[in-house]
């Protein structure tokens, strides 16, 4: 299993558009074979900061996700919304529900 935390800083004027396309990506990612969870979190302290928690059964499932139409649409659409490049940290779950 692989869990990836993705940190995204969004320009204030793009927060609502980012939320909308990210929910679209979430809804479709949850339908993928091999997806365990896909959470979208928005900071209470700074609404321009988002954290995505992506969990896949395997590296292959995570790689497949990057080839899907919904991910590619999300990637391309959010690029101009970002205040800085997104940061991903890959993890192996140790204690996980």
CSV table of N, CA and C in Angstrom, one decimal:
chain,number,residue,atom,x,y,z
A,1,UNK,N,0.9,-1.2,0.0
A,1,UNK,CA,0.0,0.0,0.0
A,1,UNK,C,0.9,1.2,0.0
A,2,UNK,N,0.5,2.3,-0.7
A,2,UNK,CA,1.2,3.5,-0.7
A,2,UNK,C,0.2,4.7,-0.4
A,3,UNK,N,0.7,5.6,0.4
A,3,UNK,CA,-0.1,6.8,0.8
A,3,UNK,C,0.7,8.0,0.4
A,4,UNK,N,0.1,8.9,-0.3
A,4,UNK,CA,0.8,10.1,-0.7
A,4,UNK,C,0.1,11.3,-0.1
A,5,UNK,N,0.8,12.2,0.5
A,5,UNK,CA,0.3,13.5,1.0
A,5,UNK,C,0.7,14.5,-0.1
A,6,UNK,N,-0.3,15.2,-0.6
A,6,UNK,CA,0.0,16.3,-1.6
A,6,UNK,C,-0.4,17.6,-1.0
A,7,UNK,N,0.5,18.6,-0.9
A,7,UNK,CA,0.3,19.9,-0.3
A,7,UNK,C,0.2,20.9,-1.5
A,8,UNK,N,-0.9,21.7,-1.5
A,8,UNK,CA,-1.1,22.6,-2.6
A,8,UNK,C,-1.4,24.0,-2.0
A,9,UNK,N,-0.7,25.0,-2.4
A,9,UNK,CA,-1.0,26.4,-2.1
A,9,UNK,C,-1.7,27.0,-3.3
A,10,UNK,N,-2.9,27.5,-3.1
A,10,UNK,CA,-3.7,28.0,-4.2
A,10,UNK,C,-3.8,29.6,-4.1
A,11,UNK,N,-3.7,30.2,-5.2
A,11,UNK,CA,-4.0,31.7,-5.2
A,11,UNK,C,-5.4,32.0,-4.7
A,12,UNK,N,-5.5,33.0,-3.9
A,12,UNK,CA,-6.8,33.3,-3.3
A,12,UNK,C,-7.9,33.4,-4.3
A,13,UNK,N,-7.7,34.0,-5.4
A,13,UNK,CA,-8.8,34.2,-6.4
A,13,UNK,C,-9.2,32.9,-7.1
A,14,UNK,N,-8.4,31.8,-6.8
A,14,UNK,CA,-8.7,30.5,-7.5
A,14,UNK,C,-9.2,29.4,-6.6
A,15,UNK,N,-9.4,29.7,-5.3
A,15,UNK,CA,-9.8,28.7,-4.3
A,15,UNK,C,-11.1,28.0,-4.7
A,16,UNK,N,-12.1,28.7,-5.1
A,16,UNK,CA,-13.4,28.0,-5.4
A,16,UNK,C,-13.2,27.1,-6.7
A,17,UNK,N,-12.5,27.6,-7.7
A,17,UNK,CA,-12.3,26.8,-8.9
A,17,UNK,C,-11.4,25.6,-8.6
A,18,UNK,N,-10.4,25.8,-7.7
A,18,UNK,CA,-9.6,24.6,-7.3
A,18,UNK,C,-10.4,23.6,-6.6
A,19,UNK,N,-11.3,24.0,-5.7
A,19,UNK,CA,-12.1,23.1,-4.9
A,19,UNK,C,-13.0,22.3,-5.9
A,20,UNK,N,-13.6,23.0,-6.8
A,20,UNK,CA,-14.6,22.3,-7.8
A,20,UNK,C,-13.9,21.2,-8.6
A,21,UNK,N,-12.7,21.5,-9.2
A,21,UNK,CA,-12.1,20.5,-10.0
A,21,UNK,C,-11.4,19.4,-9.2
A,22,UNK,N,-11.1,19.8,-8.0
A,22,UNK,CA,-10.5,18.8,-7.1
A,22,UNK,C,-11.6,17.8,-6.6
A,23,UNK,N,-12.8,18.3,-6.3
A,23,UNK,CA,-13.9,17.4,-6.0
A,23,UNK,C,-14.2,16.4,-7.1
A,24,UNK,N,-14.2,17.0,-8.4
A,24,UNK,CA,-14.3,16.2,-9.6
A,24,UNK,C,-13.3,15.1,-9.6
A,25,UNK,N,-12.0,15.4,-9.4
A,25,UNK,CA,-11.0,14.4,-9.4
A,25,UNK,C,-11.2,13.4,-8.3
A,26,UNK,N,-11.5,13.9,-7.1
A,26,UNK,CA,-11.8,13.0,-6.0
A,26,UNK,C,-12.9,12.0,-6.3
A,27,UNK,N,-14.0,12.4,-6.8
A,27,UNK,CA,-15.2,11.6,-7.1
A,27,UNK,C,-14.8,10.5,-8.1
A,28,UNK,N,-14.0,10.8,-9.1
A,28,UNK,CA,-13.6,9.8,-10.1
A,28,UNK,C,-12.5,8.9,-9.6
A,29,UNK,N,-11.6,9.5,-8.9
A,29,UNK,CA,-10.5,8.6,-8.3
A,29,UNK,C,-11.0,7.5,-7.4
A,30,UNK,N,-12.1,7.9,-6.6
A,30,UNK,CA,-12.6,6.9,-5.7
A,30,UNK,C,-13.2,5.7,-6.5
A,31,UNK,N,-13.5,5.8,-7.8
A,31,UNK,CA,-14.1,4.7,-8.6
A,31,UNK,C,-13.0,3.9,-9.2
A,32,UNK,N,-11.7,4.3,-9.1
A,32,UNK,CA,-10.6,3.5,-9.7
A,32,UNK,C,-10.3,2.2,-9.0
A,33,UNK,N,-10.0,1.2,-9.7
A,33,UNK,CA,-9.6,-0.1,-9.1
A,33,UNK,C,-8.3,0.2,-8.4
A,34,UNK,N,-8.1,-0.2,-7.2
A,34,UNK,CA,-6.9,0.0,-6.4
A,34,UNK,C,-6.9,1.2,-5.6
A,35,UNK,N,-7.9,2.1,-5.7
A,35,UNK,CA,-7.9,3.3,-4.8
A,35,UNK,C,-8.5,2.9,-3.5
A,36,UNK,N,-7.9,3.2,-2.4
A,36,UNK,CA,-8.3,2.9,-1.0
A,36,UNK,C,-9.0,4.1,-0.4
A,37,UNK,N,-8.5,5.3,-0.6
A,37,UNK,CA,-9.1,6.5,-0.2
A,37,UNK,C,-8.5,7.7,-0.9
A,38,UNK,N,-9.2,8.8,-0.9
A,38,UNK,CA,-8.7,10.0,-1.5
A,38,UNK,C,-9.5,11.1,-0.8
A,39,UNK,N,-8.7,11.7,0.1
A,39,UNK,CA,-9.3,12.8,0.9
A,39,UNK,C,-8.8,14.2,0.5
A,40,UNK,N,-9.7,15.1,0.5
A,40,UNK,CA,-9.3,16.5,0.2
A,40,UNK,C,-9.6,17.4,1.4
A,41,UNK,N,-8.6,18.0,1.9
A,41,UNK,CA,-8.7,18.8,3.1
A,41,UNK,C,-8.3,20.2,2.8
A,42,UNK,N,-9.0,21.2,3.4
A,42,UNK,CA,-8.7,22.6,3.3
A,42,UNK,C,-8.4,23.2,4.6
A,43,UNK,N,-7.3,23.9,4.8
A,43,UNK,CA,-6.9,24.4,6.1
A,43,UNK,C,-8.0,25.4,6.6
A,44,UNK,N,-8.2,25.2,7.9
A,44,UNK,CA,-9.1,26.2,8.6
A,44,UNK,C,-8.3,27.5,8.9
A,45,UNK,N,-7.0,27.4,9.0
A,45,UNK,CA,-6.2,28.6,9.3
A,45,UNK,C,-5.9,29.5,8.1
A,46,UNK,N,-5.8,28.8,7.0
A,46,UNK,CA,-5.5,29.5,5.7
A,46,UNK,C,-6.2,28.7,4.6
A,47,UNK,N,-7.4,29.2,4.1
A,47,UNK,CA,-8.2,28.5,3.1
A,47,UNK,C,-7.5,28.4,1.8
A,48,UNK,N,-6.3,28.9,1.6
A,48,UNK,CA,-5.6,28.7,0.3
A,48,UNK,C,-4.7,27.5,0.3
A,49,UNK,N,-4.7,26.8,1.5
A,49,UNK,CA,-3.8,25.7,1.6
A,49,UNK,C,-4.7,24.4,1.7
A,50,UNK,N,-4.3,23.4,0.8
A,50,UNK,CA,-5.0,22.2,0.7
A,50,UNK,C,-4.1,21.0,0.9
A,51,UNK,N,-4.6,19.9,1.5
A,51,UNK,CA,-3.8,18.7,1.6
A,51,UNK,C,-4.7,17.6,1.0
A,52,UNK,N,-4.1,16.8,0.1
A,52,UNK,CA,-4.8,15.7,-0.5
A,52,UNK,C,-4.1,14.4,0.1
A,53,UNK,N,-4.9,13.5,0.5
A,53,UNK,CA,-4.4,12.2,1.0
A,53,UNK,C,-4.9,11.1,0.1
A,54,UNK,N,-3.9,10.6,-0.6
A,54,UNK,CA,-4.2,9.6,-1.7
A,54,UNK,C,-3.6,8.2,-1.2
A,55,UNK,N,-4.5,7.2,-1.1
A,55,UNK,CA,-4.0,5.9,-0.7
A,55,UNK,C,-4.4,4.9,-1.8
A,56,UNK,N,-3.4,4.2,-2.3
A,56,UNK,CA,-3.6,3.2,-3.3
A,56,UNK,C,-3.1,1.8,-2.8
A,57,UNK,N,-3.7,0.7,-3.3
A,57,UNK,CA,-3.3,-0.6,-2.9
A,57,UNK,C,-1.9,-0.9,-3.3
A,58,UNK,N,-1.4,-0.3,-4.4
A,58,UNK,CA,0.0,-0.7,-4.9
A,58,UNK,C,0.5,0.5,-5.7
A,59,UNK,N,1.8,0.4,-6.0
A,59,UNK,CA,2.5,1.4,-6.8
A,59,UNK,C,1.9,1.4,-8.2
A,60,UNK,N,1.5,0.2,-8.7
A,60,UNK,CA,0.9,0.2,-10.0
A,60,UNK,C,-0.4,0.9,-10.1
A,61,UNK,N,-1.2,0.8,-9.0
A,61,UNK,CA,-2.5,1.5,-8.9
A,61,UNK,C,-2.3,3.0,-8.9
A,62,UNK,N,-1.3,3.4,-8.1
A,62,UNK,CA,-0.9,4.8,-8.0
A,62,UNK,C,-0.5,5.4,-9.4
A,63,UNK,N,0.3,4.6,-10.1
A,63,UNK,CA,0.8,5.0,-11.4
A,63,UNK,C,-0.3,5.0,-12.4
A,64,UNK,N,-1.3,4.1,-12.3
A,64,UNK,CA,-2.4,4.1,-13.2
A,64,UNK,C,-3.2,5.4,-13.0
A,65,UNK,N,-3.4,5.8,-11.8
A,65,UNK,CA,-4.1,7.0,-11.5
A,65,UNK,C,-3.6,8.2,-12.3
A,66,UNK,N,-2.3,8.3,-12.5
A,66,UNK,CA,-1.7,9.4,-13.2
A,66,UNK,C,-1.9,9.4,-14.7
A,67,UNK,N,-2.6,8.3,-15.2
A,67,UNK,CA,-2.9,8.2,-16.6
A,67,UNK,C,-4.3,8.4,-16.9
A,68,UNK,N,-5.2,8.6,-15.9
A,68,UNK,CA,-6.6,8.7,-16.1
A,68,UNK,C,-7.0,10.1,-16.6
A,69,UNK,N,-8.1,10.1,-17.3
A,69,UNK,CA,-8.6,11.4,-17.9
A,69,UNK,C,-8.9,12.4,-16.8
A,70,UNK,N,-9.5,12.0,-15.7
A,70,UNK,CA,-9.8,12.9,-14.7
A,70,UNK,C,-8.6,13.5,-14.0
A,71,UNK,N,-7.6,12.7,-13.8
A,71,UNK,CA,-6.3,13.2,-13.2
A,71,UNK,C,-5.7,14.2,-14.1
A,72,UNK,N,-5.6,13.8,-15.4
A,72,UNK,CA,-4.9,14.7,-16.4
A,72,UNK,C,-5.7,16.0,-16.5
A,73,UNK,N,-7.0,16.0,-16.5
A,73,UNK,CA,-7.8,17.2,-16.5
A,73,UNK,C,-7.5,18.0,-15.3
A,74,UNK,N,-7.5,17.4,-14.1
A,74,UNK,CA,-7.2,18.1,-12.9
A,74,UNK,C,-5.8,18.8,-12.9
A,75,UNK,N,-4.8,18.0,-13.3
A,75,UNK,CA,-3.4,18.5,-13.3
A,75,UNK,C,-3.3,19.7,-14.2
A,76,UNK,N,-3.9,19.6,-15.4
A,76,UNK,CA,-3.8,20.8,-16.3
A,76,UNK,C,-4.6,22.0,-15.9
A,77,UNK,N,-5.8,21.7,-15.3
A,77,UNK,CA,-6.6,22.8,-14.9
A,77,UNK,C,-6.1,23.6,-13.7
A,78,UNK,N,-5.5,22.8,-12.7
A,78,UNK,CA,-5.1,23.5,-11.5
A,78,UNK,C,-3.7,24.2,-11.6
A,79,UNK,N,-3.0,23.9,-12.7
A,79,UNK,CA,-1.6,24.4,-12.8
A,79,UNK,C,-1.6,26.0,-12.6
A,80,UNK,N,-2.5,26.7,-13.3
A,80,UNK,CA,-2.4,28.2,-13.1
A,80,UNK,C,-3.0,28.7,-11.8
A,81,UNK,N,-3.7,27.8,-11.1
A,81,UNK,CA,-4.3,28.1,-9.8
A,81,UNK,C,-3.3,28.1,-8.7
A,82,UNK,N,-2.2,27.5,-8.8
A,82,UNK,CA,-1.2,27.3,-7.8
A,82,UNK,C,-0.3,28.5,-7.5
A,83,UNK,N,-0.2,28.8,-6.2
A,83,UNK,CA,0.7,29.9,-5.8
A,83,UNK,C,2.1,29.5,-5.8
A,84,UNK,N,2.4,28.1,-5.7
A,84,UNK,CA,3.7,27.6,-5.7
A,84,UNK,C,3.5,26.1,-6.2
A,85,UNK,N,4.6,25.5,-6.6
A,85,UNK,CA,4.5,24.1,-7.1
A,85,UNK,C,4.0,23.2,-6.0
A,86,UNK,N,3.1,22.2,-6.3
A,86,UNK,CA,2.6,21.3,-5.3
A,86,UNK,C,3.7,20.4,-4.8
A,87,UNK,N,3.6,19.9,-3.6
A,87,UNK,CA,4.6,19.1,-3.0
A,87,UNK,C,4.0,17.7,-2.6
A,88,UNK,N,4.6,16.6,-3.0
A,88,UNK,CA,4.1,15.3,-2.6
A,88,UNK,C,5.1,14.6,-1.7
A,89,UNK,N,4.6,13.9,-0.7
A,89,UNK,CA,5.4,13.1,0.2
A,89,UNK,C,4.8,11.7,0.1
A,90,UNK,N,5.6,10.7,-0.3
A,90,UNK,CA,5.1,9.3,-0.4
A,90,UNK,C,5.4,8.6,0.9
A,91,UNK,N,4.5,7.8,1.3
A,91,UNK,CA,4.5,7.1,2.6
A,91,UNK,C,4.1,5.7,2.5
A,92,UNK,N,4.6,4.9,3.4
A,92,UNK,CA,4.1,3.5,3.6
A,92,UNK,C,3.2,3.5,4.9
A,93,UNK,N,1.9,3.2,4.8
A,93,UNK,CA,1.1,3.2,6.0
A,93,UNK,C,1.7,2.1,7.0
A,94,UNK,N,1.7,2.5,8.3
A,94,UNK,CA,2.2,1.6,9.3
A,94,UNK,C,0.9,1.2,10.2
A,95,UNK,N,0.2,2.1,10.6
A,95,UNK,CA,-1.1,1.9,11.3
A,95,UNK,C,-2.1,2.6,10.6
A,96,UNK,N,-3.1,1.9,9.9
A,96,UNK,CA,-4.0,2.6,9.0
A,96,UNK,C,-5.3,1.9,9.0
A,97,UNK,N,-6.4,2.7,9.0
A,97,UNK,CA,-7.8,2.2,8.9
A,97,UNK,C,-8.4,2.5,7.6
